[in-house]
Tab-separated table of C-alpha atoms and ligand atoms in Angstrom:
chain	number	residue	atom	x	y	z
A	30	MET	CA	5.665	-34.636	30.082
A	31	ILE	CA	2.674	-34.455	27.831
A	32	ASN	CA	0.684	-37.821	27.923
A	33	MET	CA	1.888	-39.509	24.741
A	34	HIS	CA	-0.372	-42.240	24.165
A	35	ILE	CA	-2.639	-39.209	22.590
A	36	PHE	CA	0.010	-39.060	19.688
A	37	THR	CA	-0.063	-42.739	18.813
A	38	LEU	CA	-3.494	-42.861	18.604
A	39	SER	CA	-3.513	-39.462	16.574
A	40	GLU	CA	-0.980	-40.759	13.785
A	41	LEU	CA	-3.502	-43.801	13.399
A	42	LYS	CA	-6.397	-41.743	13.035
A	43	ALA	CA	-4.940	-39.696	10.737
A	44	ALA	CA	-4.283	-42.781	8.628
A	45	GLN	CA	-7.794	-44.426	9.061
A	46	SER	CA	-9.292	-41.151	7.785
A	47	ALA	CA	-7.117	-40.644	4.901
A	48	MET	CA	-7.706	-44.329	4.308
A	49	TYR	CA	-11.762	-44.017	4.525
A	50	LEU	CA	-11.520	-41.323	1.836
A	51	ILE	CA	-9.285	-43.245	-0.354
A	52	ARG	CA	-11.766	-46.583	0.104
A	53	LYS	CA	-14.699	-44.515	-0.398
A	54	TYR	CA	-14.060	-42.146	-3.272
A	55	ALA	CA	-11.016	-43.541	-5.186
A	56	VAL	CA	-10.604	-47.029	-5.611
A	57	ASP	CA	-12.002	-50.425	-6.558
A	58	LYS	CA	-13.109	-53.462	-4.283
A	59	GLU	CA	-9.859	-55.118	-4.300
A	60	SER	CA	-7.631	-52.125	-3.857
A	61	GLY	CA	-10.150	-50.991	-0.808
A	62	GLU	CA	-9.306	-54.541	0.798
A	63	ALA	CA	-5.617	-54.264	0.277
A	64	LEU	CA	-5.778	-50.935	2.423
A	65	LEU	CA	-7.811	-52.875	5.209
A	66	ALA	CA	-5.130	-55.088	5.311
A	67	TRP	CA	-2.524	-52.809	5.248
A	68	LEU	CA	-3.610	-51.266	8.617
A	69	LYS	CA	-5.064	-53.969	10.152
A	70	PRO	CA	-1.273	-55.024	12.081
A	71	PHE	CA	-1.571	-51.466	13.365
A	72	GLU	CA	-4.967	-51.639	14.148
A	73	ASP	CA	-4.443	-55.296	15.869
A	74	TYR	CA	-1.606	-53.805	17.865
A	75	ILE	CA	-3.633	-50.904	19.336
A	76	TYR	CA	-7.150	-52.106	19.681
A	77	ARG	CA	-6.677	-55.776	20.191
A	78	LYS	CA	-3.425	-55.329	22.123
A	79	GLN	CA	-1.935	-58.048	19.597
A	80	GLY	CA	1.728	-58.685	17.899
A	81	SER	CA	4.535	-56.406	19.321
A	82	TRP	CA	5.022	-52.685	18.150
A	83	GLN	CA	8.600	-53.680	16.783
A	84	ALA	CA	6.958	-55.857	14.309
A	85	LEU	CA	4.795	-53.019	12.994
A	86	ALA	CA	8.070	-51.602	11.360
A	87	ASP	CA	7.694	-54.381	8.437
A	88	HIS	CA	4.336	-53.077	7.771
A	89	GLU	CA	4.666	-49.681	6.964
A	90	LYS	CA	4.711	-49.810	3.163
A	91	LEU	CA	1.616	-50.708	1.028
A	92	ASN	CA	2.753	-53.479	-1.487
A	93	ARG	CA	0.464	-52.963	-4.319
A	94	SER	CA	-0.764	-50.566	-6.381
A	95	MET	CA	-4.096	-49.144	-5.946
A	96	ILE	CA	-6.481	-49.117	-8.971
A	97	PRO	CA	-8.853	-45.847	-9.585
A	98	LYS	CA	-12.468	-46.538	-9.307
A	99	SER	CA	-14.126	-45.700	-12.872
A	100	GLY	CA	-15.735	-42.432	-13.114
A	101	THR	CA	-13.649	-40.592	-10.674
A	102	PRO	CA	-11.815	-38.091	-12.064
A	103	TYR	CA	-9.942	-36.971	-9.488
A	104	GLY	CA	-9.136	-40.717	-7.919
A	105	GLN	CA	-5.631	-40.710	-9.017
A	106	GLU	CA	-4.551	-37.583	-7.420
A	107	LEU	CA	-6.273	-38.530	-3.980
A	108	ILE	CA	-4.827	-41.819	-4.140
A	109	ASP	CA	-1.473	-40.772	-4.759
A	110	LYS	CA	-1.798	-37.966	-1.805
A	111	MET	CA	-3.639	-40.158	0.863
A	112	VAL	CA	-1.020	-43.082	-0.078
A	113	LEU	CA	1.750	-41.123	0.705
A	114	LEU	CA	0.412	-39.484	3.632
A	115	ILE	CA	-0.949	-42.898	5.189
A	116	LYS	CA	2.626	-44.154	4.869
A	117	GLU	CA	3.891	-41.162	6.764
A	118	GLU	CA	1.285	-41.142	9.308
A	119	LEU	CA	2.550	-44.888	10.065
A	120	HIS	CA	5.797	-44.212	10.361
A	121	HIS	CA	4.986	-41.359	12.502
A	122	PHE	CA	3.175	-43.821	14.649
A	123	TYR	CA	6.128	-46.170	14.835
A	124	GLN	CA	8.258	-43.322	15.878
A	125	VAL	CA	6.249	-42.359	18.490
A	126	LEU	CA	6.091	-46.041	20.042
A	127	GLU	CA	9.938	-46.194	19.626
A	128	ILE	CA	10.370	-42.920	21.554
A	129	MET	CA	7.943	-44.087	24.271
A	130	GLU	CA	9.683	-47.149	24.685
A	131	SER	CA	13.082	-45.189	25.255
A	132	TYR	CA	11.572	-42.985	27.457
A	133	GLY	CA	10.156	-45.968	29.585
A	134	ILE	CA	6.676	-45.490	28.841
A	135	ALA	CA	4.022	-48.234	28.024
A	136	TYR	CA	0.835	-48.013	25.367
A	137	GLU	CA	-2.303	-47.155	26.887
A	138	SER	CA	-5.420	-46.785	24.641
A	139	VAL	CA	-7.223	-43.749	25.064
A	140	GLY	CA	-10.906	-42.374	23.742
A	141	SER	CA	-11.333	-40.049	21.281
A	142	SER	CA	-11.390	-36.088	21.439
A	143	ARG	CA	-14.360	-33.971	20.456
A	144	TYR	CA	-12.142	-31.812	18.304
A	145	ALA	CA	-12.518	-34.136	14.970
A	146	ARG	CA	-16.190	-34.979	15.792
A	147	GLY	CA	-16.823	-31.404	16.426
A	148	MET	CA	-15.953	-30.121	13.074
A	149	LEU	CA	-16.834	-33.391	11.089
A	150	ARG	CA	-20.772	-32.701	12.413
A	151	HIS	CA	-20.500	-29.658	10.069
A	152	VAL	CA	-19.566	-31.729	6.922
A	153	ARG	CA	-22.445	-31.255	3.973
A	154	THR	CA	-24.616	-34.458	3.288
A	155	TYR	CA	-23.999	-34.049	-0.830
A	156	GLU	CA	-21.376	-34.993	-2.836
A	157	PRO	CA	-18.997	-33.478	-4.017
A	158	GLN	CA	-19.065	-31.095	-1.052
A	159	ALA	CA	-19.027	-33.715	1.310
A	160	LEU	CA	-15.465	-34.967	0.368
A	161	ILE	CA	-14.300	-31.377	-0.097
A	162	ASP	CA	-15.719	-30.414	3.455
A	163	LYS	CA	-14.179	-33.481	5.141
A	164	LEU	CA	-10.688	-32.696	3.017
A	165	ILE	CA	-10.953	-29.114	4.859
A	166	CYS	CA	-11.402	-30.811	8.169
A	167	GLY	CA	-8.565	-32.980	7.394
A	168	ALA	CA	-6.320	-29.851	6.758
A	169	TYR	CA	-7.229	-28.181	10.003
A	170	ILE	CA	-6.275	-31.304	11.807
A	171	GLU	CA	-2.943	-31.894	10.184
A	172	ALA	CA	-2.215	-27.831	10.599
A	173	ARG	CA	-3.179	-27.544	14.316
A	174	SER	CA	-0.707	-30.852	14.700
A	175	CYS	CA	1.535	-28.448	13.300
A	176	GLU	CA	1.148	-25.593	15.194
A	177	ARG	CA	1.077	-27.703	18.367
A	178	PHE	CA	4.571	-29.609	17.660
A	179	ALA	CA	5.862	-26.001	17.208
A	180	MET	CA	4.740	-24.692	20.231
A	181	LEU	CA	5.476	-27.986	22.511
A	182	ALA	CA	9.180	-28.381	20.931
A	183	PRO	CA	11.058	-25.986	23.029
A	184	HIS	CA	9.341	-26.969	26.267
A	185	VAL	CA	10.777	-30.739	25.800
A	186	ASP	CA	14.135	-32.156	25.769
A	187	GLU	CA	16.281	-32.124	23.051
A	188	GLN	CA	15.689	-35.675	21.783
A	189	LEU	CA	11.722	-35.123	22.025
A	190	GLY	CA	12.023	-31.711	20.814
A	191	ASN	CA	13.902	-32.749	17.716
A	192	PHE	CA	11.408	-35.397	17.111
A	193	TYR	CA	8.510	-33.152	17.412
A	194	LEU	CA	10.119	-30.793	14.560
A	195	SER	CA	10.305	-33.758	12.297
A	196	LEU	CA	6.587	-34.601	12.588
A	197	LEU	CA	5.785	-31.168	12.100
A	198	ARG	CA	7.577	-30.906	8.729
A	199	SER	CA	5.588	-33.354	7.365
A	200	GLU	CA	2.351	-32.474	9.447
A	201	ALA	CA	2.947	-29.203	7.394
A	202	ARG	CA	2.627	-30.832	3.754
A	203	HIS	CA	-0.038	-33.095	5.075
A	204	TYR	CA	-2.297	-30.242	5.265
A	205	GLN	CA	-0.992	-28.356	2.248
A	206	ASP	CA	-2.061	-31.568	0.543
A	207	TYR	CA	-5.514	-31.718	1.921
A	208	LEU	CA	-6.371	-28.023	0.665
A	209	VAL	CA	-4.832	-28.495	-2.606
A	210	LEU	CA	-6.824	-31.583	-3.292
A	211	ALA	CA	-10.188	-29.887	-2.064
A	212	GLN	CA	-9.601	-27.106	-4.244
A	213	SER	CA	-8.691	-29.142	-7.284
A	214	ILE	CA	-11.662	-31.599	-6.522
A	215	ALA	CA	-14.408	-28.329	-6.446
A	216	ASP	CA	-15.479	-26.321	-9.051
A	217	PHE	CA	-15.743	-23.426	-6.979
A	218	ASP	CA	-13.475	-21.197	-4.682
A	219	ILE	CA	-13.394	-22.879	-1.475
A	220	SER	CA	-11.958	-20.108	0.548
A	221	GLU	CA	-15.557	-19.487	2.157
A	222	ARG	CA	-15.783	-22.798	3.231
A	223	VAL	CA	-12.201	-22.701	4.744
A	224	ALA	CA	-13.224	-19.640	6.601
A	225	PHE	CA	-16.727	-21.276	8.044
A	226	PHE	CA	-14.533	-24.633	8.980
A	227	GLY	CA	-11.512	-22.246	10.695
A	228	GLY	CA	-14.923	-20.242	12.685
A	229	ILE	CA	-15.974	-24.130	14.037
A	230	GLU	CA	-12.429	-24.766	14.693
A	231	ALA	CA	-11.416	-21.821	16.654
A	232	GLU	CA	-14.466	-22.315	18.887
A	233	LEU	CA	-13.327	-26.066	19.448
A	234	ILE	CA	-9.744	-24.931	20.303
A	235	LEU	CA	-10.653	-21.778	22.425
A	236	SER	CA	-13.397	-23.043	24.542
A	237	SER	CA	-12.915	-24.772	28.009
A	238	ASP	CA	-12.297	-28.562	27.384
A	239	ASP	CA	-12.286	-31.313	30.272
A	240	ASP	CA	-10.708	-33.865	28.088
A	241	PHE	CA	-7.072	-32.914	27.744
A	242	LYS	CA	-5.842	-34.290	24.462
A	243	PHE	CA	-3.611	-33.047	21.473
A	244	HIS	CA	-6.067	-31.337	19.996
A	245	SER	CA	-8.271	-30.150	22.666
A	246	GLY	CA	-9.572	-26.990	23.941
A	247	VAL	CA	-8.474	-24.912	26.800
A	248	PRO	CA	-7.976	-27.499	29.817
A	249	THR	CA	-10.415	-26.840	32.641
A	250	LEU	CA	-8.781	-27.018	36.033
A	251	ASP	CA	-9.970	-29.102	38.741
B	312	LIG	FE1	1.448	-37.487	11.740
B	313	LIG	FE1	-0.046	-35.719	9.210
């Protein structure tokens, strides 16, 4: 069976990068702190081995409304879409831990892959282009998860296959949310940029990769 630890980490990473975007671009300082506090029990569990995964079920919701920073016309839309996305990713994270428990697999930490890094390297350095590029990268990460869950589902047992299909349905929404956000923030047609990152992404997926992860390239055999 595919190494399930990589899923827990990808779900957490998805939540973290969405949170980074709202903190950087959309909310005031207090809201930013509330966001960090929301994620903390999950990060404590993963990076510091503190707490139990079962207790994380109580932390899936954000108990505070977010205040948009002044002067960000897209702030509210970014907050609404990303808060929902984080909530879903944290729930996925919990579900993965739950299903791992049912298969008797203990969580072990894994490092990050070259995939997201490889795309984010090409993000422009000035705004709002930087934000738009990051959103497009987010869309590719989500869309590729969606594709991989679809490919894997028929090859695993029914319980796991159904779980992958349930994840896939939200990843499909997530990638569309990222694209809609990117286009609504841009005052230009983003399709050229989407195609540009499509080229980078294809290279990362098709070239050989000695690190086997959910988003890795072609595994090298050794
Ligand atoms: Fe997810
Ligand atoms: Fe997602």
